[in-house]
PDB file of C-alpha atoms in Angstrom:
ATOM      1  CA  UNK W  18     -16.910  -0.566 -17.785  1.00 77.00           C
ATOM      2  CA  UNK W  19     -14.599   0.652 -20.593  1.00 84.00           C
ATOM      3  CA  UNK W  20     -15.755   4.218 -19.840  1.00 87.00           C
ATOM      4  CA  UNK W  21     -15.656   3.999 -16.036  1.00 81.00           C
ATOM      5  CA  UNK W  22     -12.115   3.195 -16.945  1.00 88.00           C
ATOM      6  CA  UNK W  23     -11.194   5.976 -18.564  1.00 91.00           C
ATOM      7  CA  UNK W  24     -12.989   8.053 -16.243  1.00 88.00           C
ATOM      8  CA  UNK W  25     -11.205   6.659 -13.442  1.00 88.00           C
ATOM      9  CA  UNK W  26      -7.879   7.004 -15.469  1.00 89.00           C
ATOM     10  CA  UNK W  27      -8.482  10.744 -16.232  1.00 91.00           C
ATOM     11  CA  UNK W  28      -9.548  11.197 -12.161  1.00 92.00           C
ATOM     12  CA  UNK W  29     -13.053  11.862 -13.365  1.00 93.00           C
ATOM     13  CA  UNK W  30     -14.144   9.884 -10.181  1.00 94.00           C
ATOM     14  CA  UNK W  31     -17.901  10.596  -9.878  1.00 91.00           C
ATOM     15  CA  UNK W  32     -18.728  10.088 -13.433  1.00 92.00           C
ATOM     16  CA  UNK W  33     -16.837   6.410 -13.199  1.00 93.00           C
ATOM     17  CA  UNK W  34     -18.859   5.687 -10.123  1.00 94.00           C
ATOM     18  CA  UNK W  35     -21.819   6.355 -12.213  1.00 94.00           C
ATOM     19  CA  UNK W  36     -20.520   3.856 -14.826  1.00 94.00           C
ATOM     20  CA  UNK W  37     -19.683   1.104 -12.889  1.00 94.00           C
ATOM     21  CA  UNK W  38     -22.748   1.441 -10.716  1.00 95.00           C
ATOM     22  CA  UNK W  39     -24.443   0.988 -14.259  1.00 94.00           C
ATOM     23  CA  UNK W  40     -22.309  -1.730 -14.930  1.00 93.00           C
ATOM     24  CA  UNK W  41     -22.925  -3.470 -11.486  1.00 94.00           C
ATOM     25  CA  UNK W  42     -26.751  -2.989 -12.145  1.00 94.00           C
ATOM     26  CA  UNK W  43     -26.474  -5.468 -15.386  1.00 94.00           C
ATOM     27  CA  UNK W  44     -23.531  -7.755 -13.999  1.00 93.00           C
ATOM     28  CA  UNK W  45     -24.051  -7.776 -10.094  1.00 94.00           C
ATOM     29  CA  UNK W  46     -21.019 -10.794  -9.712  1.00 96.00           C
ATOM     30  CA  UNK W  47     -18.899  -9.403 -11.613  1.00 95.00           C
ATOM     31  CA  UNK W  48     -15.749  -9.032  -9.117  1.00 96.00           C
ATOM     32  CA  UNK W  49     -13.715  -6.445 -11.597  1.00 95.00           C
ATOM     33  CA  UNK W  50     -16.411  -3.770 -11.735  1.00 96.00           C
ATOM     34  CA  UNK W  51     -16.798  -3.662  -7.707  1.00 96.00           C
ATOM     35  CA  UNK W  52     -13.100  -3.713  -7.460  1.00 96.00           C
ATOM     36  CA  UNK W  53     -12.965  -0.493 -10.085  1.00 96.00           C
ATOM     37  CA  UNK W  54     -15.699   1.745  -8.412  1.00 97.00           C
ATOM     38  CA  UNK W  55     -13.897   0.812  -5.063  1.00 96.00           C
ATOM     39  CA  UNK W  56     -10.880   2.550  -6.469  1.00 96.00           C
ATOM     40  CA  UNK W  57     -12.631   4.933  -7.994  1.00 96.00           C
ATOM     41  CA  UNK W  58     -14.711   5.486  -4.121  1.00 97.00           C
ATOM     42  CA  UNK W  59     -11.103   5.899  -3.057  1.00 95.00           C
ATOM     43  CA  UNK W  60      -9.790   8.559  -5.512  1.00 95.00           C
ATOM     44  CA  UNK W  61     -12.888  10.605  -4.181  1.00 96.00           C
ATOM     45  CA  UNK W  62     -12.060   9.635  -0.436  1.00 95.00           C
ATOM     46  CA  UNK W  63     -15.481   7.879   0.179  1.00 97.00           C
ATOM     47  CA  UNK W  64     -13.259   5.223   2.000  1.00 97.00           C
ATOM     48  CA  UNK W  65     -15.925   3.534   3.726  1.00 97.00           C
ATOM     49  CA  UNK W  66     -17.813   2.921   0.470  1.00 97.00           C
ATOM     50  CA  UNK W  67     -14.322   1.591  -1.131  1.00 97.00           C
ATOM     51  CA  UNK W  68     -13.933  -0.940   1.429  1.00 98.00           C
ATOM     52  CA  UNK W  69     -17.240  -2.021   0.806  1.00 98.00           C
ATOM     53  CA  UNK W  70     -17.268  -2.735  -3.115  1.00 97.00           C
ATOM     54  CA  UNK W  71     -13.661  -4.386  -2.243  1.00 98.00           C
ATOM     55  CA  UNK W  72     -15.601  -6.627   0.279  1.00 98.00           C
ATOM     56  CA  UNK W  73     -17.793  -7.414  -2.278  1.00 98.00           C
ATOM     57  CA  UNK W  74     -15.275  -8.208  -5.103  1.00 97.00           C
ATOM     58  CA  UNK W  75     -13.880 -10.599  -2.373  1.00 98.00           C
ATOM     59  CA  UNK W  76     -16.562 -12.205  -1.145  1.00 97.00           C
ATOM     60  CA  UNK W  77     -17.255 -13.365  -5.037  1.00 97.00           C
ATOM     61  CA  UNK W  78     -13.209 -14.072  -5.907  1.00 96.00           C
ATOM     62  CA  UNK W  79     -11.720 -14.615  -2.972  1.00 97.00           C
ATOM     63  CA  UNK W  80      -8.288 -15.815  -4.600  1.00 96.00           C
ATOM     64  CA  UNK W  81      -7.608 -12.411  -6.086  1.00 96.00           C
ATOM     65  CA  UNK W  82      -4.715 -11.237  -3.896  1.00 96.00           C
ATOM     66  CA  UNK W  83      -4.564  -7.764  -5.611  1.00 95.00           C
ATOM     67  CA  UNK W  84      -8.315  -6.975  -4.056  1.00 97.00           C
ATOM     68  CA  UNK W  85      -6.769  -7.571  -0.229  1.00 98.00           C
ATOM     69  CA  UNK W  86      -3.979  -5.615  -1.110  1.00 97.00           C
ATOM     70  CA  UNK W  87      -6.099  -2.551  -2.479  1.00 97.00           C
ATOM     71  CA  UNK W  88      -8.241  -2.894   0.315  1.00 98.00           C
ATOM     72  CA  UNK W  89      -5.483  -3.198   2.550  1.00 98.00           C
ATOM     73  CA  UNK W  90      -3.978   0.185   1.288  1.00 97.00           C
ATOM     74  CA  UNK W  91      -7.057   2.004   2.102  1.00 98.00           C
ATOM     75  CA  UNK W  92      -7.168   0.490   5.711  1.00 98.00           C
ATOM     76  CA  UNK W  93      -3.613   1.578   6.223  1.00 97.00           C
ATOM     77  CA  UNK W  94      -4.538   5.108   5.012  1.00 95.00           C
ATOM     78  CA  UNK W  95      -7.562   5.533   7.247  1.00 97.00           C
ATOM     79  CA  UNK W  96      -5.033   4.314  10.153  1.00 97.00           C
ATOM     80  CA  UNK W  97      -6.797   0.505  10.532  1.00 98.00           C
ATOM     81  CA  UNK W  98      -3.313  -0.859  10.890  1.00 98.00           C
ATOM     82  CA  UNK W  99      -4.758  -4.079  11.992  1.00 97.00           C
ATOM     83  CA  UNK W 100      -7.413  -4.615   9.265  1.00 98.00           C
ATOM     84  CA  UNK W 101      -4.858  -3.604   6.868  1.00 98.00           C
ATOM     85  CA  UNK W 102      -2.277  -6.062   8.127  1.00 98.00           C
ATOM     86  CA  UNK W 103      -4.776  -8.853   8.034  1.00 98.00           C
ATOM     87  CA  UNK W 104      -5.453  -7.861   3.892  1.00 98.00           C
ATOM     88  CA  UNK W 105      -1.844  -8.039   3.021  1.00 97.00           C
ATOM     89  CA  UNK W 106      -0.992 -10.968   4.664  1.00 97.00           C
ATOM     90  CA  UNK W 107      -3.627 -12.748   3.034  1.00 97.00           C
ATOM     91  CA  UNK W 108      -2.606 -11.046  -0.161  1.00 97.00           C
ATOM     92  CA  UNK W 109       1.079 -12.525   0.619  1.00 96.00           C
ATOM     93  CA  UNK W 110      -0.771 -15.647   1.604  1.00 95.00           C
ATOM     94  CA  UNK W 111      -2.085 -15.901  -2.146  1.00 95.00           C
ATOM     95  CA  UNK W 112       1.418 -16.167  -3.309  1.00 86.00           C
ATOM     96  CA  UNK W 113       1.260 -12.341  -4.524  1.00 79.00           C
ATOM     97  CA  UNK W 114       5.113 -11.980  -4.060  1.00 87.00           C
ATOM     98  CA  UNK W 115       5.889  -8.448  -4.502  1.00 94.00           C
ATOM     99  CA  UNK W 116       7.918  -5.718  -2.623  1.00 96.00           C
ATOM    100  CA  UNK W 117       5.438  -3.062  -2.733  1.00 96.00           C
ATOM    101  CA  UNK W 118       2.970  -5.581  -0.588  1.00 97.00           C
ATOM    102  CA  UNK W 119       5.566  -6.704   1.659  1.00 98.00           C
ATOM    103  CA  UNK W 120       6.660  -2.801   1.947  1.00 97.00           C
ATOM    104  CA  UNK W 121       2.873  -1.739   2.382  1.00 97.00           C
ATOM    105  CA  UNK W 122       2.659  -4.595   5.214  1.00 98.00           C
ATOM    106  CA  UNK W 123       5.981  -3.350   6.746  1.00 98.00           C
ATOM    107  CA  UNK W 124       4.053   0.230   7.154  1.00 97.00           C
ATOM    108  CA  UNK W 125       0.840  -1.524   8.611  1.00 98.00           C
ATOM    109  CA  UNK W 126       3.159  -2.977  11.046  1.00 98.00           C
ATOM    110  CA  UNK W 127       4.920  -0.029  11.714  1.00 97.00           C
ATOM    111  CA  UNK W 128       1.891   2.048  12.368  1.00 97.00           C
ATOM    112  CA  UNK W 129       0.904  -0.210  15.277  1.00 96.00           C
ATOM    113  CA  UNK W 130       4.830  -0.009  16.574  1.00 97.00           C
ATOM    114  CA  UNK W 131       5.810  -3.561  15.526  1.00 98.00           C
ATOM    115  CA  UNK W 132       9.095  -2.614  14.258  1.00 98.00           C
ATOM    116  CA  UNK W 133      10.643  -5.414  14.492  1.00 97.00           C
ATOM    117  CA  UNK W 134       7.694  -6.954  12.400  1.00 98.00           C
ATOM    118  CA  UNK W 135       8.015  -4.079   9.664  1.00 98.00           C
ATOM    119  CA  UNK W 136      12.035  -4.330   9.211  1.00 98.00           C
ATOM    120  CA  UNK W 137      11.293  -7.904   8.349  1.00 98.00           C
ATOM    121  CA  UNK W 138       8.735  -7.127   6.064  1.00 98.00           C
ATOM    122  CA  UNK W 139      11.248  -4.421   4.271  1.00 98.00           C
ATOM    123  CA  UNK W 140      13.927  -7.107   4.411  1.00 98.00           C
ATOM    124  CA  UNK W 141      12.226  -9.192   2.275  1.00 98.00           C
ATOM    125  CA  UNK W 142      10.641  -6.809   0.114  1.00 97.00           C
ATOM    126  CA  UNK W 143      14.408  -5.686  -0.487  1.00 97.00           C
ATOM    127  CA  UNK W 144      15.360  -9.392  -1.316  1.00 97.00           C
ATOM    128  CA  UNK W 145      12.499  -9.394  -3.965  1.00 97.00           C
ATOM    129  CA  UNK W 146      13.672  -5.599  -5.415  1.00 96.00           C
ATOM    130  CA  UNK W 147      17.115  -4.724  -4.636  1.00 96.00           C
ATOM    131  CA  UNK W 148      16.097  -1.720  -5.913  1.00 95.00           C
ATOM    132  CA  UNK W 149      13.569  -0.985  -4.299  1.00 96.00           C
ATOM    133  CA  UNK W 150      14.046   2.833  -2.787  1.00 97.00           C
ATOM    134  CA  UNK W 151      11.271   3.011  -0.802  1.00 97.00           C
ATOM    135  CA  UNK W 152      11.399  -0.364   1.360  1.00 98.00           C
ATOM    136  CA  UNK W 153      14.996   1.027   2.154  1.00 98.00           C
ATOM    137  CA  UNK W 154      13.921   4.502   3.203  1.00 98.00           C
ATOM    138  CA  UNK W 155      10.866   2.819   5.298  1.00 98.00           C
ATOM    139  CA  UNK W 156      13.212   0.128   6.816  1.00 98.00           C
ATOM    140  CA  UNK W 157      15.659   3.515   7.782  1.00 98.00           C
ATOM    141  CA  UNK W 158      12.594   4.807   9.457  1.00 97.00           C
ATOM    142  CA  UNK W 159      11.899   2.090  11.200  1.00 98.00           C
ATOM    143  CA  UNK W 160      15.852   1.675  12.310  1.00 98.00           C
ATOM    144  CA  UNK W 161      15.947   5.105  13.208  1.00 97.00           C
ATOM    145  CA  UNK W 162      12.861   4.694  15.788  1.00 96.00           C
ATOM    146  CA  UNK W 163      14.383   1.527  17.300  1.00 97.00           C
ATOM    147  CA  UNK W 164      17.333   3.184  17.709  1.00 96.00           C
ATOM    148  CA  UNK W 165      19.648   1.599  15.404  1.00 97.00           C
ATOM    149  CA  UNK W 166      21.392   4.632  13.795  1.00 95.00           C
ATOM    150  CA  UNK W 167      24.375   2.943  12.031  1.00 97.00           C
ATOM    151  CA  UNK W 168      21.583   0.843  10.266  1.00 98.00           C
ATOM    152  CA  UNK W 169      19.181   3.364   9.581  1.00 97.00           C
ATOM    153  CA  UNK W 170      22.277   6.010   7.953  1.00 97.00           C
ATOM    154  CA  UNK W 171      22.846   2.781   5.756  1.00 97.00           C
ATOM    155  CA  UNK W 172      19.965   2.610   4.604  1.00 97.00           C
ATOM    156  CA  UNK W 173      19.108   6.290   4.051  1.00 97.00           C
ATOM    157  CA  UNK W 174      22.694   6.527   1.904  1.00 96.00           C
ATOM    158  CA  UNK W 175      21.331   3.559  -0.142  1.00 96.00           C
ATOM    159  CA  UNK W 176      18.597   5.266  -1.280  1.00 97.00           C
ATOM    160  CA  UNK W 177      20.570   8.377  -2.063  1.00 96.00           C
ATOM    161  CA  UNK W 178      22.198   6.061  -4.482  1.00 95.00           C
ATOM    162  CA  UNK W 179      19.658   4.281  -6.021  1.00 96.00           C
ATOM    163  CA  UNK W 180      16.370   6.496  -5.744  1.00 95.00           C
ATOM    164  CA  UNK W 181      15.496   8.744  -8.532  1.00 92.00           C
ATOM    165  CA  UNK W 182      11.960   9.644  -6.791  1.00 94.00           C
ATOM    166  CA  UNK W 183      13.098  14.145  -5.956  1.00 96.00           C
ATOM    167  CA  UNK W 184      10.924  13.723  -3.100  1.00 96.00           C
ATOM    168  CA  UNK W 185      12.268  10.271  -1.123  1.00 96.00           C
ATOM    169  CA  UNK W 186      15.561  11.503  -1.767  1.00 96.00           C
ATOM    170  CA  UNK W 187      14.859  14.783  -0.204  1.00 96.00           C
ATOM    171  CA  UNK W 188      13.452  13.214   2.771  1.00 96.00           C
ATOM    172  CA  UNK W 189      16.147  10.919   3.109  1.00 96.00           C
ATOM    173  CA  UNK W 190      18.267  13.715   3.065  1.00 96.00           C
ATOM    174  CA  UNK W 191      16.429  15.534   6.169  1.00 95.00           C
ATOM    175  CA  UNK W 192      16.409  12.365   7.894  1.00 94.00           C
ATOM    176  CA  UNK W 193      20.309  11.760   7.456  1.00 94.00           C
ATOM    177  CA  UNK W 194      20.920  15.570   8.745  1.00 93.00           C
ATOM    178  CA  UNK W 195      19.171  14.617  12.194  1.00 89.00           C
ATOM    179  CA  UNK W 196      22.480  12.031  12.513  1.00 88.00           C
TER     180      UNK W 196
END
């Protein structure tokens, strides 16, 4: 699994795949190895195989929070806002208290126009990371849809202050111009 790793690390997907599926072959319950070729299945955009080896890793530790969440993240990126909501609230559920899941939830919620829903979720991953750029620049998104414009320039000023990510700040910077 060592190997896998460093394949996966270097982005030499396919020839981690092959590891781990070695590795799986002589330690079929181990959770960690299913979890790492599902990333790796996900770095070469086999999605549906990802979800699968996460399913597995689940189904033999279901208390590991950061499986949902990867899982979740893949959902969300194939559009299965629901499925993916479902993941990171259970990840939340298993007291995995982070802004990035509560941001990552906020976009799930977002995609299926709960707004109200996702500014919550970016409220409170802001109260875990006050520095936190990009729950601010989703919550502004999610302001600027619902119509709150006062909010959402807030926001999107906030993370011209704080963000040192070129690419958030520039599209904070289109979004503020639309004001």
């Amino acid at each position: 699994t060592a190997r896998g790793s460093a394949y996966s690390g270097t982005k030499k997907y396919d020839l981690a795949i092959a590891d781990f599926t070695q590795a799986i072959s002589l330690e079929p319950e181990d959770a960690a190895v299913y979890t790492a070729r599902g990333s790796a299945y996900s770095g070469t955009e086999k999605y549906d195989l990802a979800v699968a080896d996460y399913s597995q890793a689940i189904s033999l530790e279901p208390e590991d929070a950061a499986v949902y969440t990867a899982r979740g993240s893949v959902y969300s990126g194939t559009k299965k806002y629901d499925l993916a909501v479902a993941d990171f609230t259970q990840a939340i559920s298993l007291k995995l208290e982070e802004a990035a899941v509560y941001t990552a939830r906020g976009s799930a919620y977002s995609g299926t126009k709960k707004y109200d829903l996702a500014i919550a979720d970016y409220s409170q991953a802001i109260k875990l990371d006050s520095g936190y750029a990009n729950a601010y620049y989703n919550r502004a998104l999610a302001y600027y849809v619902t119509q709150r414009t006062q909010l959402a320039k807030n926001d999107l000023q906030f993370v011209l202050e704080i963000s040192n990510e070129p690419v958030l700040v520039q599209y904070a910077q289109r979004l503020l111009a639309r004001f």
